[in-house]
């Protein structure tokens, strides 16, 4: 019986949840890796993330350690929109780790660090019947049947789901090394025949409605290396739909009697793309297939979606972060001219970048104190001994932001890595949006701090910090100036793509010429034509509705996935900003503001002069910030009304 659609979740996945440490030097041995990218991992966790990105409502049942890696897993699941009610904290065990690499197109070495890890300690007592009842289906995983506690938990969850009218999905997910059948340095091995493993896997078959696995996994489940014979052995134990993943050949779906030849069953063709990384492709296939199967699509459609998702993931680095979104998958399937090397398709990569960013911001209100020239002038006037007070003042600005925001992720700060370094470090412990400048203040043509290549600089920045770059730009600038700035902006954009940092591009057009309704829009259109697609724009607070209409047209046409526009302050008076808010709020692409001196300039001067104390300074800053926040919200509400 199909569960009612009113249940809160489509799917709960059960089992492995870990941290993947992916070697970044592609083509080398793990022994030669010099750096690693950190991602969420574990097959059921990957599938839950993939399912949510495709529009399903998914939760996870697992354990993570009470450690930094466990907190990373939990926080990332929240960012992705995965229900974490079933993500339990194990205070006695550490979160599992996996070290992986991409050696060549056929070799993907990996080492599992799973001895006495948190997710392997999941037990039947962890299975909350009320939680299982919230989902239309549960997914259990073959690897976790190798541990008695998780086997009990998986079977208990499956029985609860069936008793409540739900469905059970079985991902065979066979890793011989995790059954003790391969050496520990052979984590990539996919098949070792073993009767005890076959018996353990087959024990759950009477409970399941869908079985998914590779050809090798079908062999271990069926206890035979002849695929048809293995399928017939499986069919004797369950009437479930069986899906055989066949790589570039696509998938074969057996729904009913097993035919004499595998190719006689429903076979959905795959996609001929470059194999860059095989790891995670099966989890992506599962997410795509379930998007169809759980929503009542034809089996052929579900198979096509699964094949497309798997093809996208094999073309990328990582497992969970490589999972595609719904529109991205549709673009891939509709394309008739996509390159064999899929990651060279710029449209797909931009769509994927938007998926990776996580939930959009309805509004974002940022207190900017990344000003460096302004404070250098203050230090020059007050003496070098005042510099520590400048650094402390920026921490006061962060304190004021936190006082007003109260944990609301719709707030943020812009802080520099110089005098603002201590505040920037403290901001990492708070839930707010964080931006950080990379340009040399006032440079024209654009120059980056310390004269370094931005890719070198960004390797040292936490990945959640948004790269803010201010550029003075006009399309009527001299050709050599424009060309120099274009080169630097393209370098910065590519660096942000490589390091997974979001980019906020602040454009000032009014400093070097007259401005009309099209001046800013023309700059944005030119930069998009170059191939620069910032996640955010920070623009001057125009008082011309026609200018905002032109800006919106460019962004909607060029990059509908753009996070949006923030208004800068340009030291305007509060009265001027309130007037500009009322105009800009009517433009849907404008999400908020990033204002600084208007809010804190007077408090900074008084505190640095010693005429007010810390508490007064913080209170003044918070009050001024609150005035702008309230004004923005009123302007938004007025437009919505």
Coordinates of C-alpha atoms in Angstrom, one line a residue:
X1 CA 0.0 0.0 0.0
X2 CA 1.3 3.4 -0.9
X3 CA 1.5 5.7 2.2
X4 CA -0.7 8.9 2.2
X5 CA 1.0 11.9 0.7
X6 CA 0.4 13.9 3.9
X7 CA 3.5 12.4 5.7
X8 CA 6.1 15.0 6.4
X9 CA 8.9 13.0 4.7
X10 CA 9.2 11.0 1.5
X11 CA 12.3 9.1 2.8
X12 CA 14.4 8.2 5.8
X13 CA 17.8 6.7 5.0
X14 CA 19.6 4.6 7.6
X15 CA 23.2 3.9 8.2
X16 CA 26.6 5.3 7.4
X17 CA 27.4 9.0 8.0
X18 CA 31.0 10.1 7.9
X19 CA 33.5 12.7 6.7
X20 CA 35.2 12.1 3.3
X21 CA 38.7 13.5 3.0
X22 CA 39.2 13.7 -0.8
X23 CA 42.8 14.0 -2.1
X24 CA 42.9 17.2 -4.3
X25 CA 45.9 16.1 -6.5
X26 CA 44.1 14.1 -9.2
X27 CA 46.3 11.4 -10.9
X28 CA 48.6 10.7 -7.9
X29 CA 48.8 8.0 -5.3
X30 CA 47.3 8.6 -1.8
X31 CA 50.8 8.5 -0.6
X32 CA 51.6 11.6 -2.6
X33 CA 48.5 13.7 -1.7
X34 CA 49.4 17.1 -0.2
X35 CA 46.0 18.4 0.6
X36 CA 42.4 17.1 1.0
X37 CA 39.0 18.5 0.5
X38 CA 36.5 17.8 3.4
X39 CA 33.0 16.6 2.5
X40 CA 30.1 14.8 4.2
X41 CA 30.1 11.2 3.2
X42 CA 28.5 7.7 3.7
X43 CA 26.2 6.2 1.2
X44 CA 22.8 6.7 3.0
X45 CA 23.9 10.3 3.9
X46 CA 24.9 11.0 0.3
X47 CA 21.5 9.7 -0.9
X48 CA 19.6 11.8 1.6
X49 CA 21.4 14.9 0.4
X50 CA 20.9 13.9 -3.3
X51 CA 17.2 13.3 -2.7
X52 CA 16.6 16.7 -1.1
X53 CA 18.5 18.5 -3.9
X54 CA 16.0 16.8 -6.3
X55 CA 13.0 18.0 -4.4
X56 CA 12.2 15.1 -2.1
X57 CA 11.8 15.5 1.7
X58 CA 14.4 13.3 3.3
X59 CA 15.7 12.5 6.8
X60 CA 18.5 10.5 8.1
X61 CA 18.9 8.0 11.0
X62 CA 22.5 7.6 12.1
X63 CA 25.0 8.5 14.8
X64 CA 27.8 11.0 14.7
X65 CA 30.5 11.6 17.3
X66 CA 30.5 14.5 19.8
X67 CA 33.4 15.9 17.9
X68 CA 34.3 18.5 15.3
X69 CA 33.6 16.2 12.4
X70 CA 30.2 15.2 13.9
X71 CA 29.2 18.8 14.2
X72 CA 30.4 19.4 10.6
X73 CA 28.1 16.6 9.4
X74 CA 25.1 17.8 11.3
X75 CA 25.6 21.5 10.2
X76 CA 26.0 20.5 6.6
X77 CA 22.9 18.3 6.7
X78 CA 21.0 21.4 8.1
X79 CA 22.3 23.5 5.3
X80 CA 21.2 21.0 2.7
X81 CA 17.7 20.7 4.2
X82 CA 18.0 17.1 5.4
X83 CA 15.8 16.4 8.5
X84 CA 18.2 15.7 11.4
X85 CA 15.8 14.5 14.1
X86 CA 17.3 11.1 13.7
X87 CA 21.0 12.2 13.7
X88 CA 22.0 11.1 17.2
X89 CA 25.1 12.2 19.0
X90 CA 27.4 9.4 20.4
X91 CA 29.5 10.8 23.2
X92 CA 31.7 7.7 23.5
X93 CA 32.8 7.3 19.8
X94 CA 34.3 9.4 17.1
X95 CA 32.7 10.2 13.7
X96 CA 33.9 7.9 11.0
X97 CA 36.4 9.1 8.4
X98 CA 37.2 7.9 4.8
X99 CA 40.3 9.0 2.9
X100 CA 39.8 8.8 -0.8
X101 CA 41.7 9.7 -4.0
X102 CA 41.3 9.7 -7.8
X103 CA 44.3 7.8 -9.2
X104 CA 43.1 7.3 -12.8
X105 CA 39.9 6.6 -14.6
X106 CA 39.8 3.0 -13.2
X107 CA 41.4 3.4 -9.8
X108 CA 39.9 5.2 -6.8
X109 CA 41.8 4.2 -3.7
X110 CA 40.1 4.7 -0.3
X111 CA 40.7 3.9 3.3
X112 CA 37.9 3.4 5.8
X113 CA 38.6 4.6 9.4
X114 CA 35.6 2.9 11.0
X115 CA 36.9 1.0 14.1
X116 CA 34.4 1.6 16.9
X117 CA 33.0 4.6 15.1
X118 CA 29.7 6.4 15.9
X119 CA 27.5 5.3 13.0
X120 CA 28.4 1.6 13.5
X121 CA 27.1 1.8 17.0
X122 CA 23.5 2.5 15.9
X123 CA 21.2 0.0 17.5
X124 CA 17.5 -1.0 17.7
X125 CA 16.9 1.3 20.7
X126 CA 17.8 4.3 18.4
X127 CA 14.9 3.6 16.1
X128 CA 12.0 5.9 17.1
X129 CA 8.7 4.5 15.8
X130 CA 7.2 8.0 15.6
X131 CA 10.1 9.2 13.5
X132 CA 9.8 6.2 11.1
X133 CA 6.1 6.9 10.8
X134 CA 6.8 10.3 9.4
X135 CA 8.2 8.9 6.1
X136 CA 6.7 7.2 3.1
X137 CA 9.7 4.9 2.8
X138 CA 12.9 3.9 4.6
X139 CA 16.2 3.0 2.9
X140 CA 18.4 0.3 4.5
X141 CA 22.0 -0.3 3.5
X142 CA 23.8 -3.6 2.9
X143 CA 27.1 -2.4 4.4
X144 CA 25.6 -1.8 7.8
X145 CA 24.2 -5.3 7.9
X146 CA 27.8 -6.3 8.6
X147 CA 27.4 -5.0 12.2
X148 CA 25.0 -6.7 14.5
X149 CA 23.7 -3.5 16.2
X150 CA 23.0 -1.7 12.9
X151 CA 21.5 -4.8 11.4
X152 CA 19.0 -4.9 14.3
X153 CA 18.3 -1.2 13.8
X154 CA 17.8 -1.6 10.0
X155 CA 15.5 -4.6 10.4
X156 CA 13.5 -2.9 13.1
X157 CA 13.0 0.3 11.0
X158 CA 12.0 -1.8 8.0
X159 CA 9.4 -3.7 10.0
X160 CA 8.0 -0.5 11.5
X161 CA 7.8 1.0 8.0
X162 CA 6.0 -2.0 6.6
X163 CA 3.6 -2.2 9.5
X164 CA 2.7 1.5 9.0
X165 CA 2.0 1.0 5.3
X166 CA 5.3 2.4 4.1
X167 CA 7.8 1.0 1.7
X168 CA 11.4 -0.3 2.2
X169 CA 14.3 0.3 -0.2
X170 CA 17.4 -1.9 0.0
X171 CA 20.7 -0.5 -1.3
X172 CA 23.0 -3.5 -1.5
X173 CA 26.1 -1.3 -1.2
X174 CA 28.6 -4.1 -0.9
X175 CA 32.1 -3.2 0.4
X176 CA 34.1 -6.4 1.0
X177 CA 36.6 -4.6 3.2
X178 CA 33.9 -3.6 5.7
X179 CA 32.9 -7.3 6.0
X180 CA 36.6 -8.2 6.7
X181 CA 37.0 -9.9 3.3
X182 CA 39.7 -7.6 1.8
X183 CA 42.9 -6.0 3.1
X184 CA 42.4 -2.6 4.8
X185 CA 44.2 -0.8 2.0
X186 CA 41.8 -2.2 -0.6
X187 CA 38.7 -0.2 0.3
X188 CA 38.0 0.2 -3.4
X189 CA 37.5 -3.6 -4.0
X190 CA 33.9 -4.2 -5.0
X191 CA 33.5 -8.0 -5.0
X192 CA 34.6 -11.0 -3.0
X193 CA 32.2 -14.0 -3.0
X194 CA 31.2 -15.1 0.5
X195 CA 28.3 -17.3 1.5
X196 CA 27.9 -15.7 5.0
X197 CA 27.6 -12.3 3.4
X198 CA 25.0 -13.6 0.9
X199 CA 23.0 -15.1 3.8
X200 CA 23.1 -11.9 5.9
X201 CA 22.0 -9.8 2.9
X202 CA 19.2 -12.2 1.8
X203 CA 17.7 -12.1 5.4
X204 CA 16.2 -8.7 4.7
X205 CA 14.7 -9.5 1.3
X206 CA 11.2 -10.5 2.6
X207 CA 10.8 -7.0 4.0
X208 CA 11.8 -4.9 0.9
X209 CA 9.9 -3.4 -2.0
X210 CA 12.9 -2.1 -4.0
X211 CA 16.4 -3.6 -4.4
X212 CA 19.1 -1.5 -6.1
X213 CA 22.7 -2.6 -6.8
X214 CA 25.5 -2.9 -9.3
X215 CA 26.0 -6.2 -11.2
X216 CA 28.6 -7.2 -8.7
X217 CA 26.3 -6.4 -5.8
X218 CA 23.5 -8.5 -7.4
X219 CA 26.0 -11.3 -7.6
X220 CA 26.7 -11.2 -3.8
X221 CA 23.1 -10.8 -3.0
X222 CA 22.0 -13.7 -5.2
X223 CA 25.0 -15.9 -4.3
X224 CA 26.0 -16.5 -8.0
X225 CA 28.3 -14.8 -10.5
X226 CA 25.9 -15.5 -13.3
X227 CA 23.6 -12.4 -13.2
X228 CA 20.4 -14.0 -14.3
X229 CA 20.9 -16.9 -11.8
X230 CA 21.6 -14.3 -9.1
X231 CA 18.4 -12.4 -10.0
X232 CA 16.4 -15.6 -9.9
X233 CA 17.7 -16.4 -6.4
X234 CA 16.7 -12.9 -5.3
X235 CA 13.3 -13.3 -6.9
X236 CA 12.7 -16.5 -4.9
X237 CA 12.9 -14.4 -1.7
X238 CA 11.1 -11.2 -2.7
X239 CA 8.7 -9.8 -5.2
X240 CA 10.5 -6.5 -5.0
X241 CA 11.4 -4.4 -8.0
X242 CA 15.1 -5.1 -8.8
X243 CA 17.3 -2.4 -10.4
X244 CA 20.7 -3.4 -11.8
X245 CA 23.1 -0.5 -12.2
X246 CA 25.2 -1.1 -15.3
X247 CA 27.4 2.0 -15.6
X248 CA 27.6 3.6 -19.0
X249 CA 25.1 1.0 -20.3
X250 CA 22.4 2.5 -17.9
X251 CA 20.2 0.3 -15.8
X252 CA 18.1 -2.7 -16.1
X253 CA 14.8 -3.0 -14.2
X254 CA 13.3 -6.3 -13.3
X255 CA 9.7 -5.9 -12.2
X256 CA 8.2 -9.3 -12.1
X257 CA 9.5 -12.5 -13.6
X258 CA 13.3 -12.7 -14.3
X259 CA 13.8 -13.1 -18.1
X260 CA 16.2 -15.5 -19.7
X261 CA 18.6 -12.8 -20.6
X262 CA 19.3 -9.6 -18.7
X263 CA 18.9 -7.4 -21.8
X264 CA 15.4 -8.8 -22.2
X265 CA 14.3 -6.8 -19.1
X266 CA 13.5 -3.1 -19.2
X267 CA 16.8 -1.4 -19.9
X268 CA 17.1 2.3 -19.7
X269 CA 20.2 3.6 -21.6
X270 CA 22.9 5.6 -19.8
X271 CA 25.0 8.5 -20.9
X272 CA 28.4 8.5 -22.6
X273 CA 30.4 10.9 -20.4
X274 CA 34.0 11.1 -19.2
X275 CA 34.6 8.9 -16.1
X276 CA 36.3 11.3 -13.7
X277 CA 35.3 9.8 -10.4
X278 CA 33.2 6.7 -9.9
X279 CA 32.7 7.2 -6.2
X280 CA 29.2 8.4 -5.2
X281 CA 27.7 7.7 -8.6
X282 CA 25.6 4.9 -7.2
X283 CA 24.2 7.1 -4.4
X284 CA 23.3 9.7 -6.9
X285 CA 21.6 7.1 -9.1
X286 CA 19.6 6.0 -6.0
X287 CA 18.5 9.6 -5.3
X288 CA 17.4 10.1 -8.9
X289 CA 15.6 6.8 -9.1
X290 CA 13.8 7.4 -5.8
X291 CA 12.7 10.9 -7.1
X292 CA 10.6 9.0 -9.6
X293 CA 9.7 5.8 -7.8
X294 CA 8.5 7.6 -4.6
X295 CA 6.5 10.1 -6.6
X296 CA 4.7 7.6 -8.8
X297 CA 6.6 8.1 -12.1
X298 CA 7.0 5.2 -14.6
X299 CA 9.9 2.9 -13.9
X300 CA 11.5 3.9 -17.2
X301 CA 11.4 7.6 -16.1
X302 CA 12.8 6.8 -12.7
X303 CA 15.6 4.9 -14.3
X304 CA 16.4 7.8 -16.7
X305 CA 16.6 10.2 -13.8
X306 CA 18.8 7.8 -11.9
X307 CA 21.1 7.4 -14.9
X308 CA 21.3 11.2 -15.4
X309 CA 22.2 11.8 -11.7
X310 CA 24.9 9.1 -11.8
X311 CA 26.4 10.5 -15.0
X312 CA 26.7 14.0 -13.5
X313 CA 28.4 12.7 -10.3
X314 CA 31.0 10.6 -12.1
X315 CA 32.1 13.8 -13.9
X316 CA 33.0 15.6 -10.6
X317 CA 35.1 15.6 -7.5
X318 CA 33.5 14.4 -4.3
X319 CA 30.3 12.5 -3.6
X320 CA 27.7 14.5 -1.6
X321 CA 28.8 17.9 -3.0
X322 CA 28.5 16.5 -6.5
X323 CA 24.9 15.5 -6.2
X324 CA 22.8 17.4 -8.8
X325 CA 19.7 19.5 -8.3
X326 CA 16.4 19.1 -10.1
X327 CA 16.8 21.8 -12.7
X328 CA 20.5 20.9 -13.2
X329 CA 19.4 17.3 -13.9
X330 CA 16.7 18.5 -16.4
X331 CA 19.2 20.7 -18.2
X332 CA 21.6 17.8 -18.5
X333 CA 18.9 15.5 -19.9
X334 CA 17.6 18.1 -22.4
X335 CA 21.1 19.0 -23.7
X336 CA 21.9 17.8 -27.2
X337 CA 25.4 19.4 -27.4
X338 CA 26.9 18.8 -24.0
X339 CA 30.6 18.0 -23.9
X340 CA 31.9 14.5 -23.2
X341 CA 33.8 16.1 -20.3
X342 CA 30.7 17.3 -18.5
X343 CA 32.4 19.5 -16.0
X344 CA 33.4 21.7 -19.0
X345 CA 29.7 22.6 -19.5
X346 CA 29.6 26.1 -18.0
X347 CA 25.9 26.3 -17.8
X348 CA 25.7 23.0 -15.8
X349 CA 28.5 24.1 -13.6
X350 CA 26.8 27.4 -12.7
X351 CA 23.6 25.6 -12.0
X352 CA 25.5 23.1 -9.8
X353 CA 27.2 25.9 -7.9
X354 CA 23.8 27.4 -7.1
X355 CA 22.7 24.0 -5.8
X356 CA 25.8 23.6 -3.6
X357 CA 25.3 27.0 -2.0
X358 CA 22.3 25.7 0.0
X359 CA 19.2 27.5 1.0
X360 CA 18.5 31.0 -0.5
X361 CA 18.3 34.2 1.6
X362 CA 14.9 35.9 1.7
X363 CA 16.6 38.9 3.2
X364 CA 20.2 39.7 4.3
X365 CA 21.2 42.6 6.4
X366 CA 24.9 43.1 6.8
X367 CA 26.9 45.4 9.1
X368 CA 30.1 46.3 7.2
X369 CA 33.2 47.1 9.1
X370 CA 35.8 46.0 6.5
X371 CA 36.9 49.6 6.0
X372 CA 40.6 49.7 6.0
X373 CA 41.5 53.1 4.6
X374 CA 39.2 54.9 7.0
X375 CA 40.7 53.2 10.0
X376 CA 44.3 53.7 8.7
X377 CA 43.5 57.4 8.7
X378 CA 42.3 57.2 12.2
X379 CA 45.4 55.4 13.3
X380 CA 47.6 57.9 11.5
X381 CA 45.8 60.7 13.4
X382 CA 45.7 59.0 16.8
X383 CA 49.1 57.2 16.7
X384 CA 50.1 53.6 16.1
X385 CA 49.3 52.8 19.8
X386 CA 45.6 53.2 18.9
X387 CA 45.7 50.2 16.4
X388 CA 44.8 47.6 19.1
X389 CA 41.8 49.8 19.9
X390 CA 40.7 49.8 16.3
X391 CA 40.9 45.9 16.3
X392 CA 38.9 45.8 19.5
X393 CA 36.3 48.3 18.1
X394 CA 35.7 45.8 15.2
X395 CA 35.0 43.2 17.8
X396 CA 32.5 45.5 19.4
X397 CA 30.7 45.8 16.0
X398 CA 30.4 42.0 15.9
X399 CA 29.0 42.1 19.4
X400 CA 26.4 44.6 18.4
X401 CA 25.4 42.6 15.4
X402 CA 25.0 39.5 17.6
X403 CA 23.0 41.4 20.1
X404 CA 20.5 42.6 17.5
X405 CA 20.4 39.4 15.3
X406 CA 20.0 36.9 18.2
X407 CA 21.0 34.0 16.0
X408 CA 19.0 35.0 12.9
X409 CA 20.9 33.8 9.8
X410 CA 19.5 36.7 7.8
X411 CA 22.1 38.9 9.4
X412 CA 25.8 39.2 8.5
X413 CA 29.1 41.0 8.9
X414 CA 31.8 42.3 6.5
X415 CA 35.2 42.1 8.3
X416 CA 38.7 42.4 7.0
X417 CA 41.7 40.2 7.8
X418 CA 43.8 43.0 9.2
X419 CA 42.5 45.0 12.1
X420 CA 39.3 42.9 11.8
X421 CA 41.2 39.5 12.2
X422 CA 40.1 38.8 15.8
X423 CA 36.5 39.7 15.0
X424 CA 36.6 37.6 11.9
X425 CA 37.8 34.6 13.9
X426 CA 35.1 35.1 16.5
X427 CA 32.5 35.4 13.8
X428 CA 33.2 31.8 12.8
X429 CA 31.5 30.6 16.0
X430 CA 28.3 32.5 15.1
X431 CA 25.6 31.5 12.6
X432 CA 25.8 34.7 10.5
X433 CA 26.8 35.4 6.9
X434 CA 30.5 36.5 6.8
X435 CA 32.1 38.5 4.0
X436 CA 35.8 39.4 3.7
X437 CA 37.5 41.8 1.3
X438 CA 40.3 40.7 -1.0
X439 CA 41.0 43.9 -3.0
X440 CA 43.7 46.5 -2.2
X441 CA 41.6 49.4 -1.0
X442 CA 41.0 52.1 -3.6
X443 CA 43.0 50.3 -6.4
X444 CA 42.1 51.1 -10.0
X445 CA 42.9 49.0 -11.9
X446 CA 41.9 46.3 -9.4
X447 CA 44.8 44.9 -7.4
X448 CA 44.5 42.1 -4.7
X449 CA 45.9 42.3 -1.2
X450 CA 49.6 41.7 -0.9
X451 CA 49.8 41.4 -4.7
X452 CA 49.1 37.7 -4.5
X453 CA 47.2 35.5 -6.9
X454 CA 43.7 35.3 -5.4
X455 CA 43.8 31.5 -5.6
X456 CA 46.8 31.4 -3.3
X457 CA 45.1 33.8 -0.8
X458 CA 41.8 31.9 -0.8
X459 CA 43.5 28.6 0.1
X460 CA 44.0 30.1 3.6
X461 CA 40.4 31.3 4.0
X462 CA 37.6 29.3 5.7
X463 CA 35.3 28.2 3.0
X464 CA 32.2 29.8 4.6
X465 CA 33.7 33.3 4.2
X466 CA 32.3 35.1 1.2
X467 CA 34.9 36.8 -0.9
X468 CA 34.0 40.5 -1.3
X469 CA 35.7 42.5 -4.0
X470 CA 35.2 46.2 -4.7
X471 CA 35.8 47.4 -8.2
X472 CA 35.5 50.9 -9.7
X473 CA 34.2 50.1 -13.1
X474 CA 32.4 51.7 -16.1
X475 CA 32.0 50.4 -19.6
X476 CA 33.2 53.7 -20.9
X477 CA 36.6 53.4 -19.1
X478 CA 39.7 53.5 -21.3
X479 CA 40.1 50.1 -23.1
X480 CA 43.5 49.3 -21.4
X481 CA 42.0 50.0 -17.9
X482 CA 38.9 47.9 -18.6
X483 CA 41.0 45.0 -20.0
X484 CA 43.3 45.0 -16.9
X485 CA 40.3 44.9 -14.6
X486 CA 38.6 42.2 -16.6
X487 CA 41.7 40.0 -16.3
X488 CA 41.7 40.4 -12.6
X489 CA 38.0 39.8 -12.2
X490 CA 38.2 36.6 -14.2
X491 CA 41.1 35.4 -12.2
X492 CA 39.2 36.0 -9.0
X493 CA 36.1 34.3 -10.2
X494 CA 38.0 31.2 -11.3
X495 CA 39.8 31.2 -7.9
X496 CA 36.5 31.3 -6.1
X497 CA 35.2 28.4 -8.1
X498 CA 38.3 26.3 -7.4
X499 CA 38.2 27.0 -3.7
X500 CA 34.4 26.8 -3.3
X501 CA 34.1 30.3 -1.9
X502 CA 31.1 32.5 -2.7
X503 CA 31.9 35.8 -4.4
X504 CA 30.3 39.2 -3.7
X505 CA 31.2 41.7 -6.4
X506 CA 30.8 45.3 -5.3
X507 CA 30.6 47.7 -8.3
X508 CA 30.9 51.5 -8.0
X509 CA 30.1 53.4 -11.2
X510 CA 29.5 56.9 -9.8
X511 CA 33.1 57.7 -8.8
X512 CA 34.4 58.3 -12.3
X513 CA 31.6 59.7 -14.4
X514 CA 28.0 60.5 -14.8
X515 CA 25.3 57.9 -14.1
X516 CA 22.0 57.2 -15.9
X517 CA 19.4 54.4 -15.7
X518 CA 21.6 52.0 -17.6
X519 CA 25.1 52.6 -16.3
X520 CA 25.2 49.9 -13.7
X521 CA 23.2 47.4 -15.7
X522 CA 25.6 47.8 -18.6
X523 CA 28.6 46.9 -16.3
X524 CA 26.8 43.8 -15.0
X525 CA 25.9 42.7 -18.5
X526 CA 29.6 43.2 -19.6
X527 CA 30.9 41.2 -16.7
X528 CA 28.5 38.4 -17.3
X529 CA 29.5 38.3 -21.0
X530 CA 33.1 37.8 -19.8
X531 CA 32.0 34.8 -17.9
X532 CA 32.1 36.3 -14.4
X533 CA 29.0 35.1 -12.4
X534 CA 29.2 36.4 -8.8
X535 CA 27.0 34.8 -6.2
X536 CA 26.1 38.3 -4.9
X537 CA 26.3 41.9 -6.2
X538 CA 26.8 44.9 -4.0
X539 CA 25.5 48.0 -5.7
X540 CA 25.0 51.7 -5.1
X541 CA 21.6 52.7 -3.6
X542 CA 20.1 54.3 -6.7
X543 CA 17.1 56.5 -6.4
X544 CA 15.9 55.7 -9.9
X545 CA 13.4 52.9 -10.3
X546 CA 14.3 52.6 -14.0
X547 CA 17.9 51.7 -13.0
X548 CA 16.7 48.9 -10.7
X549 CA 14.5 47.6 -13.5
X550 CA 17.4 47.5 -15.9
X551 CA 19.6 45.7 -13.3
X552 CA 16.9 43.2 -12.6
X553 CA 16.5 42.4 -16.3
X554 CA 20.2 41.7 -16.7
X555 CA 20.4 39.5 -13.7
X556 CA 17.2 37.5 -14.6
X557 CA 18.4 37.0 -18.2
X558 CA 22.0 36.2 -17.4
X559 CA 21.9 34.4 -14.0
X560 CA 18.5 33.7 -12.5
X561 CA 20.3 31.6 -9.9
X562 CA 22.2 34.7 -8.5
X563 CA 21.7 35.0 -4.8
X564 CA 20.8 38.7 -5.2
X565 CA 21.9 42.3 -4.7
X566 CA 22.9 44.1 -1.5
X567 CA 22.8 47.9 -1.2
X568 CA 26.0 49.6 -0.1
X569 CA 25.8 52.8 2.0
X570 CA 28.5 55.2 0.6
X571 CA 28.4 57.0 3.9
X572 CA 24.9 58.3 3.2
X573 CA 22.8 59.7 6.0
X574 CA 20.2 57.4 7.5
X575 CA 17.5 59.6 5.9
X576 CA 18.9 59.1 2.4
X577 CA 19.3 55.4 2.9
X578 CA 15.7 55.1 4.1
X579 CA 14.5 56.8 1.0
X580 CA 16.6 54.5 -1.2
X581 CA 15.4 51.4 0.6
X582 CA 11.8 52.3 -0.3
X583 CA 12.8 52.4 -4.0
X584 CA 15.1 49.4 -4.1
X585 CA 12.8 47.1 -2.0
X586 CA 10.4 47.0 -5.0
X587 CA 13.1 45.2 -7.0
X588 CA 12.9 41.4 -6.3
X589 CA 16.6 40.8 -6.9
X590 CA 17.5 43.2 -4.1
X591 CA 17.8 41.1 -0.9
X592 CA 19.0 43.6 1.6
X593 CA 21.9 45.9 2.4
X594 CA 25.6 45.9 3.6
X595 CA 26.1 49.3 5.3
X596 CA 28.9 50.5 7.6
X597 CA 29.9 54.0 8.4
X598 CA 26.3 55.2 8.5
X599 CA 25.8 52.9 11.4
X600 CA 29.1 53.0 13.4
X601 CA 31.1 56.1 12.4
X602 CA 30.1 58.4 15.3
X603 CA 30.4 55.6 17.8
X604 CA 33.9 54.7 16.5
X605 CA 35.1 58.3 16.8
X606 CA 33.7 58.7 20.4
X607 CA 35.0 55.3 21.6
X608 CA 38.4 55.7 20.1
X609 CA 38.6 59.2 21.7
X610 CA 37.7 57.7 25.1
X611 CA 34.5 59.7 25.6
X612 CA 32.2 56.6 25.7
X613 CA 32.7 53.1 27.1
X614 CA 32.3 49.7 25.4
X615 CA 28.7 49.2 26.5
X616 CA 27.6 52.5 25.2
X617 CA 29.4 52.0 21.9
X618 CA 27.7 48.6 21.4
X619 CA 24.3 49.9 22.3
X620 CA 24.6 52.8 19.9
X621 CA 25.8 50.6 17.0
X622 CA 23.0 48.1 17.7
X623 CA 20.4 50.8 17.8
X624 CA 21.5 52.4 14.5
X625 CA 21.7 49.0 12.9
X626 CA 18.2 48.2 14.2
X627 CA 16.8 51.4 12.7
X628 CA 18.0 50.4 9.2
X629 CA 16.8 46.8 9.7
X630 CA 13.3 48.0 10.6
X631 CA 13.3 50.4 7.7
X632 CA 14.3 47.6 5.3
X633 CA 11.7 45.3 6.6
X634 CA 9.0 47.9 6.4
X635 CA 10.0 48.7 2.8
X636 CA 9.8 45.0 1.9
X637 CA 6.4 44.6 3.6
X638 CA 5.1 47.6 1.9
X639 CA 6.1 46.3 -1.5
X640 CA 4.7 42.8 -0.7
X641 CA 1.4 44.4 0.4

